[in-house]
mmCIF file of C-alpha atoms and ligand atoms in Angstrom:
data_model
loop_
_atom_site.group_PDB
_atom_site.id
_atom_site.type_symbol
_atom_site.label_atom_id
_atom_site.label_comp_id
_atom_site.label_asym_id
_atom_site.label_seq_id
_atom_site.Cartn_x
_atom_site.Cartn_y
_atom_site.Cartn_z
ATOM 1 C CA MET A 18 -0.009 0.085 0.047
ATOM 2 C CA ASN A 19 2.906 2.432 0.766
ATOM 3 C CA ASN A 20 6.727 2.071 1.187
ATOM 4 C CA GLY A 21 6.451 2.862 5.002
ATOM 5 C CA ASN A 22 5.930 6.586 4.283
ATOM 6 C CA LEU A 23 2.347 7.165 4.728
ATOM 7 C CA PHE A 24 2.857 10.607 3.160
ATOM 8 C CA ASP A 25 4.576 9.386 -0.198
ATOM 9 C CA LEU A 26 2.798 10.611 -3.051
ATOM 10 C CA SER A 27 5.353 9.212 -5.712
ATOM 11 C CA GLY A 28 3.819 8.513 -9.202
ATOM 12 C CA LYS A 29 0.565 10.371 -8.258
ATOM 13 C CA ILE A 30 -0.875 12.964 -10.612
ATOM 14 C CA ALA A 31 -2.267 15.822 -8.674
ATOM 15 C CA LEU A 32 -4.458 18.712 -10.002
ATOM 16 C CA VAL A 33 -5.002 21.900 -7.687
ATOM 17 C CA THR A 34 -7.181 24.655 -8.910
ATOM 18 C CA GLY A 35 -6.432 28.343 -7.821
ATOM 19 C CA ALA A 36 -2.841 27.232 -7.319
ATOM 20 C CA SER A 37 -1.028 30.358 -8.531
ATOM 21 C CA ARG A 38 -1.155 31.933 -5.023
ATOM 22 C CA GLY A 39 -2.354 31.780 -1.593
ATOM 23 C CA ILE A 40 -3.616 28.450 -0.234
ATOM 24 C CA GLY A 41 -3.377 26.726 -3.552
ATOM 25 C CA GLU A 42 0.249 27.543 -4.159
ATOM 26 C CA SER A 43 1.170 26.062 -0.680
ATOM 27 C CA ILE A 44 -0.878 22.995 -1.264
ATOM 28 C CA ALA A 45 0.826 22.386 -4.722
ATOM 29 C CA LYS A 46 4.241 23.068 -3.410
ATOM 30 C CA LEU A 47 3.851 20.516 -0.452
ATOM 31 C CA LEU A 48 2.208 17.749 -2.698
ATOM 32 C CA ALA A 49 5.313 18.211 -5.129
ATOM 33 C CA GLN A 50 7.608 17.930 -2.135
ATOM 34 C CA HIS A 51 5.992 14.764 -1.353
ATOM 35 C CA GLY A 52 6.585 13.131 -4.803
ATOM 36 C CA ALA A 53 3.431 14.125 -6.922
ATOM 37 C CA HIS A 54 3.472 15.547 -10.285
ATOM 38 C CA VAL A 55 1.349 18.626 -9.779
ATOM 39 C CA ILE A 56 -0.812 20.250 -12.199
ATOM 40 C CA VAL A 57 -0.881 24.013 -11.188
ATOM 41 C CA SER A 58 -4.065 25.643 -12.339
ATOM 42 C CA SER A 59 -5.728 28.889 -12.182
ATOM 43 C CA ARG A 60 -7.228 31.405 -14.725
ATOM 44 C CA LYS A 61 -3.940 33.174 -15.589
ATOM 45 C CA ILE A 62 -1.249 30.816 -16.651
ATOM 46 C CA ALA A 63 1.600 33.235 -15.817
ATOM 47 C CA GLY A 64 1.106 32.897 -12.094
ATOM 48 C CA CYS A 65 0.745 29.253 -12.502
ATOM 49 C CA GLN A 66 4.022 29.116 -14.450
ATOM 50 C CA ALA A 67 6.032 30.932 -11.915
ATOM 51 C CA VAL A 68 4.650 28.194 -8.907
ATOM 52 C CA VAL A 69 5.844 25.614 -11.483
ATOM 53 C CA ASP A 70 9.295 27.066 -11.966
ATOM 54 C CA ASP A 71 9.556 27.254 -8.085
ATOM 55 C CA ILE A 72 8.623 23.612 -7.851
ATOM 56 C CA THR A 73 10.997 22.282 -10.585
ATOM 57 C CA LYS A 74 13.768 24.526 -9.115
ATOM 58 C CA ALA A 75 13.168 22.664 -5.814
ATOM 59 C CA GLY A 76 13.661 19.288 -7.554
ATOM 60 C CA GLY A 77 9.914 18.749 -8.155
ATOM 61 C CA SER A 78 7.770 17.855 -10.970
ATOM 62 C CA ALA A 79 4.622 20.222 -12.124
ATOM 63 C CA GLN A 80 3.080 21.876 -15.163
ATOM 64 C CA ALA A 81 0.763 24.715 -15.609
ATOM 65 C CA ILE A 82 -2.578 24.445 -17.298
ATOM 66 C CA ALA A 83 -5.015 27.507 -17.372
ATOM 67 C CA CYS A 84 -8.678 26.681 -16.278
ATOM 68 C CA HIS A 85 -11.414 29.078 -15.334
ATOM 69 C CA ILE A 86 -13.687 26.744 -13.265
ATOM 70 C CA GLY A 87 -16.653 28.999 -13.979
ATOM 71 C CA GLU A 88 -16.426 28.120 -17.549
ATOM 72 C CA MET A 89 -17.722 24.724 -18.361
ATOM 73 C CA ASP A 90 -15.671 24.369 -21.635
ATOM 74 C CA GLN A 91 -12.559 25.109 -19.791
ATOM 75 C CA ILE A 92 -13.390 22.366 -17.215
ATOM 76 C CA ASP A 93 -14.028 20.071 -19.996
ATOM 77 C CA ALA A 94 -10.660 20.864 -21.749
ATOM 78 C CA ILE A 95 -8.483 20.569 -18.664
ATOM 79 C CA PHE A 96 -9.721 16.909 -17.998
ATOM 80 C CA ALA A 97 -9.286 16.092 -21.851
ATOM 81 C CA SER A 98 -5.744 17.375 -21.661
ATOM 82 C CA ILE A 99 -4.889 15.304 -18.341
ATOM 83 C CA ALA A 100 -6.277 12.228 -19.883
ATOM 84 C CA GLU A 101 -4.313 12.672 -22.839
ATOM 85 C CA GLN A 102 -1.069 13.538 -21.316
ATOM 86 C CA HIS A 103 -1.073 11.392 -18.178
ATOM 87 C CA GLY A 104 -4.079 8.816 -18.762
ATOM 88 C CA LYS A 105 -4.973 9.087 -14.958
ATOM 89 C CA LEU A 106 -5.735 11.495 -12.302
ATOM 90 C CA ASP A 107 -5.057 10.508 -8.645
ATOM 91 C CA ILE A 108 -5.669 13.733 -6.406
ATOM 92 C CA LEU A 109 -8.109 16.665 -7.261
ATOM 93 C CA VAL A 110 -7.902 19.557 -4.962
ATOM 94 C CA ASN A 111 -10.909 22.071 -5.557
ATOM 95 C CA ASN A 112 -9.483 25.133 -4.111
ATOM 96 C CA ALA A 113 -10.177 28.258 -6.509
ATOM 97 C CA ALA A 114 -13.237 30.062 -5.498
ATOM 98 C CA ALA A 115 -14.934 33.422 -5.910
ATOM 99 C CA ASN A 116 -16.225 35.931 -3.437
ATOM 100 C CA PRO A 117 -17.227 38.983 -5.657
ATOM 101 C CA TYR A 118 -19.715 40.512 -3.179
ATOM 102 C CA PHE A 119 -19.324 42.032 0.393
ATOM 103 C CA GLY A 120 -22.257 43.638 1.673
ATOM 104 C CA HIS A 121 -25.693 43.022 3.026
ATOM 105 C CA ILE A 122 -27.460 39.797 1.746
ATOM 106 C CA LEU A 123 -30.694 41.778 0.810
ATOM 107 C CA ASP A 124 -28.638 43.840 -1.664
ATOM 108 C CA THR A 125 -27.021 40.886 -3.490
ATOM 109 C CA ASP A 126 -27.535 41.485 -7.167
ATOM 110 C CA LEU A 127 -28.115 38.642 -9.673
ATOM 111 C CA SER A 128 -24.419 39.022 -11.448
ATOM 112 C CA ALA A 129 -22.875 38.630 -8.060
ATOM 113 C CA PHE A 130 -24.986 35.669 -7.181
ATOM 114 C CA GLN A 131 -24.550 34.073 -10.519
ATOM 115 C CA LYS A 132 -20.754 34.315 -10.538
ATOM 116 C CA THR A 133 -20.389 32.857 -6.938
ATOM 117 C CA VAL A 134 -22.738 29.927 -7.700
ATOM 118 C CA ASP A 135 -21.197 29.342 -11.180
ATOM 119 C CA VAL A 136 -17.518 29.155 -9.570
ATOM 120 C CA ASN A 137 -18.130 27.688 -6.284
ATOM 121 C CA ILE A 138 -20.943 25.349 -6.651
ATOM 122 C CA ARG A 139 -21.197 24.459 -10.611
ATOM 123 C CA GLY A 140 -17.414 24.531 -10.742
ATOM 124 C CA TYR A 141 -16.743 22.481 -7.875
ATOM 125 C CA PHE A 142 -19.344 20.052 -8.870
ATOM 126 C CA PHE A 143 -18.424 19.347 -12.435
ATOM 127 C CA MET A 144 -14.674 19.355 -11.584
ATOM 128 C CA SER A 145 -15.482 16.709 -9.166
ATOM 129 C CA THR A 146 -17.684 14.603 -11.655
ATOM 130 C CA LEU A 147 -15.015 14.767 -14.449
ATOM 131 C CA GLY A 148 -12.257 14.273 -11.895
ATOM 132 C CA ALA A 149 -13.969 11.290 -10.345
ATOM 133 C CA LYS A 150 -14.783 9.619 -13.784
ATOM 134 C CA LEU A 151 -10.900 9.730 -14.554
ATOM 135 C CA MET A 152 -10.019 8.368 -11.078
ATOM 136 C CA ARG A 153 -12.693 5.572 -11.545
ATOM 137 C CA GLU A 154 -10.790 4.361 -14.764
ATOM 138 C CA SER A 155 -7.633 3.694 -12.721
ATOM 139 C CA ASP A 156 -7.249 2.768 -9.103
ATOM 140 C CA GLY A 157 -9.560 5.571 -7.607
ATOM 141 C CA GLY A 158 -8.286 8.604 -5.932
ATOM 142 C CA SER A 159 -8.683 11.498 -3.535
ATOM 143 C CA ILE A 160 -10.640 14.589 -3.961
ATOM 144 C CA VAL A 161 -10.239 17.636 -1.462
ATOM 145 C CA ASN A 162 -12.774 20.620 -1.758
ATOM 146 C CA VAL A 163 -11.561 23.735 0.128
ATOM 147 C CA ALA A 164 -14.674 25.048 1.727
ATOM 148 C CA SER A 165 -14.667 27.523 4.537
ATOM 149 C CA ILE A 166 -15.834 28.107 8.243
ATOM 150 C CA ASN A 167 -18.229 30.447 6.637
ATOM 151 C CA GLY A 168 -20.016 27.302 5.267
ATOM 152 C CA VAL A 169 -20.759 26.392 9.063
ATOM 153 C CA ILE A 170 -21.265 29.852 10.298
ATOM 154 C CA PRO A 171 -22.143 32.431 7.699
ATOM 155 C CA GLY A 172 -19.539 35.342 7.628
ATOM 156 C CA ASP A 173 -20.938 38.840 8.161
ATOM 157 C CA PHE A 174 -22.057 40.464 4.737
ATOM 158 C CA GLN A 175 -20.422 37.283 2.876
ATOM 159 C CA GLY A 176 -24.199 35.728 2.492
ATOM 160 C CA ILE A 177 -24.135 34.162 -0.935
ATOM 161 C CA TYR A 178 -20.416 33.274 -0.476
ATOM 162 C CA SER A 179 -21.257 31.316 2.671
ATOM 163 C CA ILE A 180 -24.109 29.642 1.206
ATOM 164 C CA THR A 181 -22.056 28.103 -1.606
ATOM 165 C CA LYS A 182 -19.405 26.996 0.846
ATOM 166 C CA ALA A 183 -22.254 25.353 2.882
ATOM 167 C CA ALA A 184 -23.216 23.591 -0.456
ATOM 168 C CA VAL A 185 -19.413 22.472 -0.757
ATOM 169 C CA ILE A 186 -19.575 20.621 2.535
ATOM 170 C CA SER A 187 -22.806 18.911 1.399
ATOM 171 C CA MET A 188 -21.433 18.260 -1.950
ATOM 172 C CA THR A 189 -18.423 16.623 -0.191
ATOM 173 C CA LYS A 190 -20.577 14.169 1.619
ATOM 174 C CA ALA A 191 -22.675 13.249 -1.438
ATOM 175 C CA PHE A 192 -19.700 12.607 -3.556
ATOM 176 C CA ALA A 193 -17.850 10.656 -0.821
ATOM 177 C CA LYS A 194 -21.011 8.312 -0.313
ATOM 178 C CA GLU A 195 -21.437 7.489 -4.085
ATOM 179 C CA CYS A 196 -17.900 7.560 -4.851
ATOM 180 C CA ALA A 197 -16.699 5.206 -2.371
ATOM 181 C CA PRO A 198 -17.482 2.086 -4.353
ATOM 182 C CA PHE A 199 -14.932 3.300 -6.769
ATOM 183 C CA ASN A 200 -12.131 3.630 -4.205
ATOM 184 C CA ILE A 201 -12.531 7.413 -4.439
ATOM 185 C CA ARG A 202 -12.281 9.275 -1.208
ATOM 186 C CA VAL A 203 -13.871 12.695 -0.719
ATOM 187 C CA ASN A 204 -13.113 15.309 2.039
ATOM 188 C CA ALA A 205 -13.141 18.785 2.798
ATOM 189 C CA LEU A 206 -10.875 21.479 4.178
ATOM 190 C CA LEU A 207 -12.504 24.371 6.239
ATOM 191 C CA PRO A 208 -10.021 27.158 6.502
ATOM 192 C CA GLY A 209 -10.448 29.919 8.914
ATOM 193 C CA ALA A 210 -9.112 33.500 8.200
ATOM 194 C CA THR A 211 -5.832 33.102 6.136
ATOM 195 C CA ASP A 212 -3.332 35.606 5.078
ATOM 196 C CA THR A 213 -3.846 35.827 1.472
ATOM 197 C CA LYS A 214 -5.130 38.182 -1.284
ATOM 198 C CA PHE A 215 -8.468 36.774 -0.644
ATOM 199 C CA ALA A 216 -8.630 37.787 2.819
ATOM 200 C CA SER A 217 -6.647 41.203 2.260
ATOM 201 C CA THR A 218 -9.530 43.482 3.490
ATOM 202 C CA LEU A 219 -9.569 41.618 6.859
ATOM 203 C CA VAL A 220 -5.907 41.104 7.256
ATOM 204 C CA ASN A 221 -4.782 44.560 6.347
ATOM 205 C CA ASN A 222 -7.274 46.559 8.357
ATOM 206 C CA PRO A 223 -6.225 46.578 11.919
ATOM 207 C CA LYS A 224 -9.763 47.462 13.330
ATOM 208 C CA ILE A 225 -11.582 44.800 11.593
ATOM 209 C CA LEU A 226 -8.802 42.341 12.137
ATOM 210 C CA GLU A 227 -8.845 42.978 15.821
ATOM 211 C CA GLN A 228 -12.690 42.295 15.714
ATOM 212 C CA ALA A 229 -12.360 39.134 14.009
ATOM 213 C CA MET A 230 -9.621 37.877 16.114
ATOM 214 C CA ALA A 231 -11.740 38.325 19.203
ATOM 215 C CA HIS A 232 -13.631 35.219 18.081
ATOM 216 C CA VAL A 233 -10.443 33.182 17.310
ATOM 217 C CA PRO A 234 -9.063 31.288 20.399
ATOM 218 C CA MET A 235 -5.591 31.359 18.843
ATOM 219 C CA LYS A 236 -5.885 35.086 18.337
ATOM 220 C CA ARG A 237 -4.176 35.155 14.836
ATOM 221 C CA VAL A 238 -4.824 34.522 11.315
ATOM 222 C CA ALA A 239 -3.491 31.222 9.551
ATOM 223 C CA GLN A 240 -0.637 31.349 7.070
ATOM 224 C CA PRO A 241 -1.317 29.502 3.658
ATOM 225 C CA ASP A 242 1.356 26.958 4.682
ATOM 226 C CA GLU A 243 -0.677 26.030 7.661
ATOM 227 C CA MET A 244 -3.481 24.756 5.522
ATOM 228 C CA ALA A 245 -1.374 22.547 3.308
ATOM 229 C CA GLY A 246 -0.513 19.827 5.936
ATOM 230 C CA THR A 247 -4.207 18.873 6.268
ATOM 231 C CA VAL A 248 -4.546 18.512 2.484
ATOM 232 C CA LEU A 249 -1.587 16.392 2.301
ATOM 233 C CA TYR A 250 -3.020 14.138 5.072
ATOM 234 C CA LEU A 251 -6.333 13.949 3.224
ATOM 235 C CA VAL A 252 -4.764 12.951 0.039
ATOM 236 C CA SER A 253 -2.273 10.415 1.371
ATOM 237 C CA ASP A 254 -2.378 6.937 2.738
ATOM 238 C CA ALA A 255 -2.528 8.388 6.298
ATOM 239 C CA SER A 256 -6.200 9.100 5.928
ATOM 240 C CA SER A 257 -6.926 5.898 3.851
ATOM 241 C CA TYR A 258 -10.330 5.063 5.916
ATOM 242 C CA THR A 259 -11.436 8.656 5.966
ATOM 243 C CA THR A 260 -14.190 9.997 3.636
ATOM 244 C CA GLY A 261 -16.965 12.590 3.793
ATOM 245 C CA THR A 262 -15.422 14.630 6.533
ATOM 246 C CA ALA A 263 -14.751 18.375 6.804
ATOM 247 C CA ILE A 264 -11.544 19.230 8.719
ATOM 248 C CA ASN A 265 -11.739 22.697 10.574
ATOM 249 C CA VAL A 266 -8.226 24.467 10.516
ATOM 250 C CA ASP A 267 -9.429 27.650 12.012
ATOM 251 C CA GLY A 268 -7.359 28.474 15.229
ATOM 252 C CA GLY A 269 -10.327 27.203 17.334
ATOM 253 C CA TYR A 270 -12.977 29.559 15.771
ATOM 254 C CA LEU A 271 -15.754 26.899 15.243
ATOM 255 C CA ILE A 272 -15.466 25.995 19.073
ATOM 256 C CA GLY A 273 -17.865 28.825 19.317
HETATM 257 N N1 NAP B 15 -8.005 33.264 2.674
HETATM 258 C C1 NAP B 15 -8.955 33.099 3.744
HETATM 259 O O1 NAP B 15 -9.053 33.672 4.748
HETATM 260 C C2 NAP B 15 -9.868 31.894 3.379
HETATM 261 C C3 NAP B 15 -10.743 31.418 4.391
HETATM 262 C C4 NAP B 15 -11.654 30.185 4.351
HETATM 263 C C5 NAP B 15 -11.503 29.782 2.990
HETATM 264 N N2 NAP B 15 -10.707 30.105 1.954
HETATM 265 C C6 NAP B 15 -10.720 29.340 0.608
HETATM 266 O O2 NAP B 15 -9.470 29.094 0.178
HETATM 267 C C7 NAP B 15 -9.391 28.942 -1.167
HETATM 268 C C8 NAP B 15 -8.258 29.812 -1.689
HETATM 269 O O3 NAP B 15 -8.331 31.004 -1.291
HETATM 270 P P1 NAP B 15 -6.969 31.752 -1.009
HETATM 271 O O4 NAP B 15 -7.246 32.681 0.193
HETATM 272 O O5 NAP B 15 -5.724 31.229 -1.257
HETATM 273 O O6 NAP B 15 -7.318 32.921 -2.269
HETATM 274 P P2 NAP B 15 -6.204 33.891 -3.165
HETATM 275 O O7 NAP B 15 -4.896 34.148 -2.591
HETATM 276 O O8 NAP B 15 -7.048 35.003 -3.601
HETATM 277 O O9 NAP B 15 -6.120 32.721 -4.506
HETATM 278 C C9 NAP B 15 -7.018 32.491 -5.200
HETATM 279 C C10 NAP B 15 -6.603 31.468 -6.383
HETATM 280 O O10 NAP B 15 -7.594 31.226 -7.159
HETATM 281 C C11 NAP B 15 -7.536 31.522 -8.523
HETATM 282 N N3 NAP B 15 -8.945 31.670 -9.075
HETATM 283 C C12 NAP B 15 -9.745 32.678 -8.544
HETATM 284 N N4 NAP B 15 -10.993 32.630 -9.358
HETATM 285 C C13 NAP B 15 -10.723 31.523 -10.199
HETATM 286 C C14 NAP B 15 -11.484 30.949 -11.154
HETATM 287 N N5 NAP B 15 -12.849 31.160 -11.502
HETATM 288 N N6 NAP B 15 -11.082 29.768 -11.673
HETATM 289 C C15 NAP B 15 -9.977 29.194 -11.429
HETATM 290 N N7 NAP B 15 -8.955 29.737 -10.734
HETATM 291 C C16 NAP B 15 -9.317 30.826 -10.035
HETATM 292 C C17 NAP B 15 -6.548 32.597 -8.513
HETATM 293 O O11 NAP B 15 -5.671 32.686 -9.683
HETATM 294 P P3 NAP B 15 -6.102 33.656 -10.976
HETATM 295 O O12 NAP B 15 -6.525 34.988 -10.732
HETATM 296 O O13 NAP B 15 -4.958 33.319 -11.907
HETATM 297 O O14 NAP B 15 -7.352 32.840 -11.606
HETATM 298 C C18 NAP B 15 -5.640 32.297 -7.328
HETATM 299 O O15 NAP B 15 -4.816 31.371 -7.779
HETATM 300 C C19 NAP B 15 -10.833 29.518 -1.652
HETATM 301 O O16 NAP B 15 -11.650 28.319 -1.880
HETATM 302 C C20 NAP B 15 -11.315 30.335 -0.440
HETATM 303 O O17 NAP B 15 -12.866 30.289 -0.415
HETATM 304 C C21 NAP B 15 -9.756 31.214 2.230
#
């Protein structure tokens, strides 16, 4: 089953979305350090290529493929390309997400609603169906969905985003149940506030940050690298009997 190292990913093909920066970049680099060939993906190829260059300089194996997960034709295309080039997929990390609207839920307009749903629900869903079909053709695999603590407790003025993240937690369980017979495990990571571009309004505003940290027992935001270890665990043999779960990595926030 493994060579004594539960975290060895040698020979595995891994696709990480939203991997040009932030949490996805940290995940891509850690999976590559553990031996996976990592497909680094996001909308803009240049940022992905920079991450690939870092990985290859460090002795790892990676390639960049652009994919906007809100566009169905681009989702189809990335899996066609992986099937053609590699003939299999072992690991899928659905990490790229959209959060275009910050404001009162009653003022959510249709375009913000549509964009958030198209990327965070439809995108994660069809990335998972196509990814799992490819995994089913070989020995199975592991999918990790990056959701959010906001999927459990809605973030203030982040209504539609929080609703989509709750859907991702539900999606994780539904896929886990129906894909277990194909030896495909599906789990979720629920990050708390993490120091990335995504959370820059929070992290760069001392007053908002202080208010937010009042609810975090560890009294600090996470660094992106602090999310990657949980993903490594979830995609490796170390978690071989774990499916349908959601792991909070939130400095204790969800203790309440
Ligand atoms: N940071 C936090 O506090 C926090 C907390 C809870 C959950 N999360 C979750 O963690 C995940 C990663 O967030 P992050 O903080 O690392 O964000 P980030 O630093 O802003 O990075 C977002 C990544 O996603 C890509 N991306 C954005 N929209 C995309 C799309 N439609 N299709 C494909 N790629 C897309 C971006 O690259 P391009 O611009 O090139 O596309 C970038 O690589 C998200 O699912 C987010 O909801 C974050």
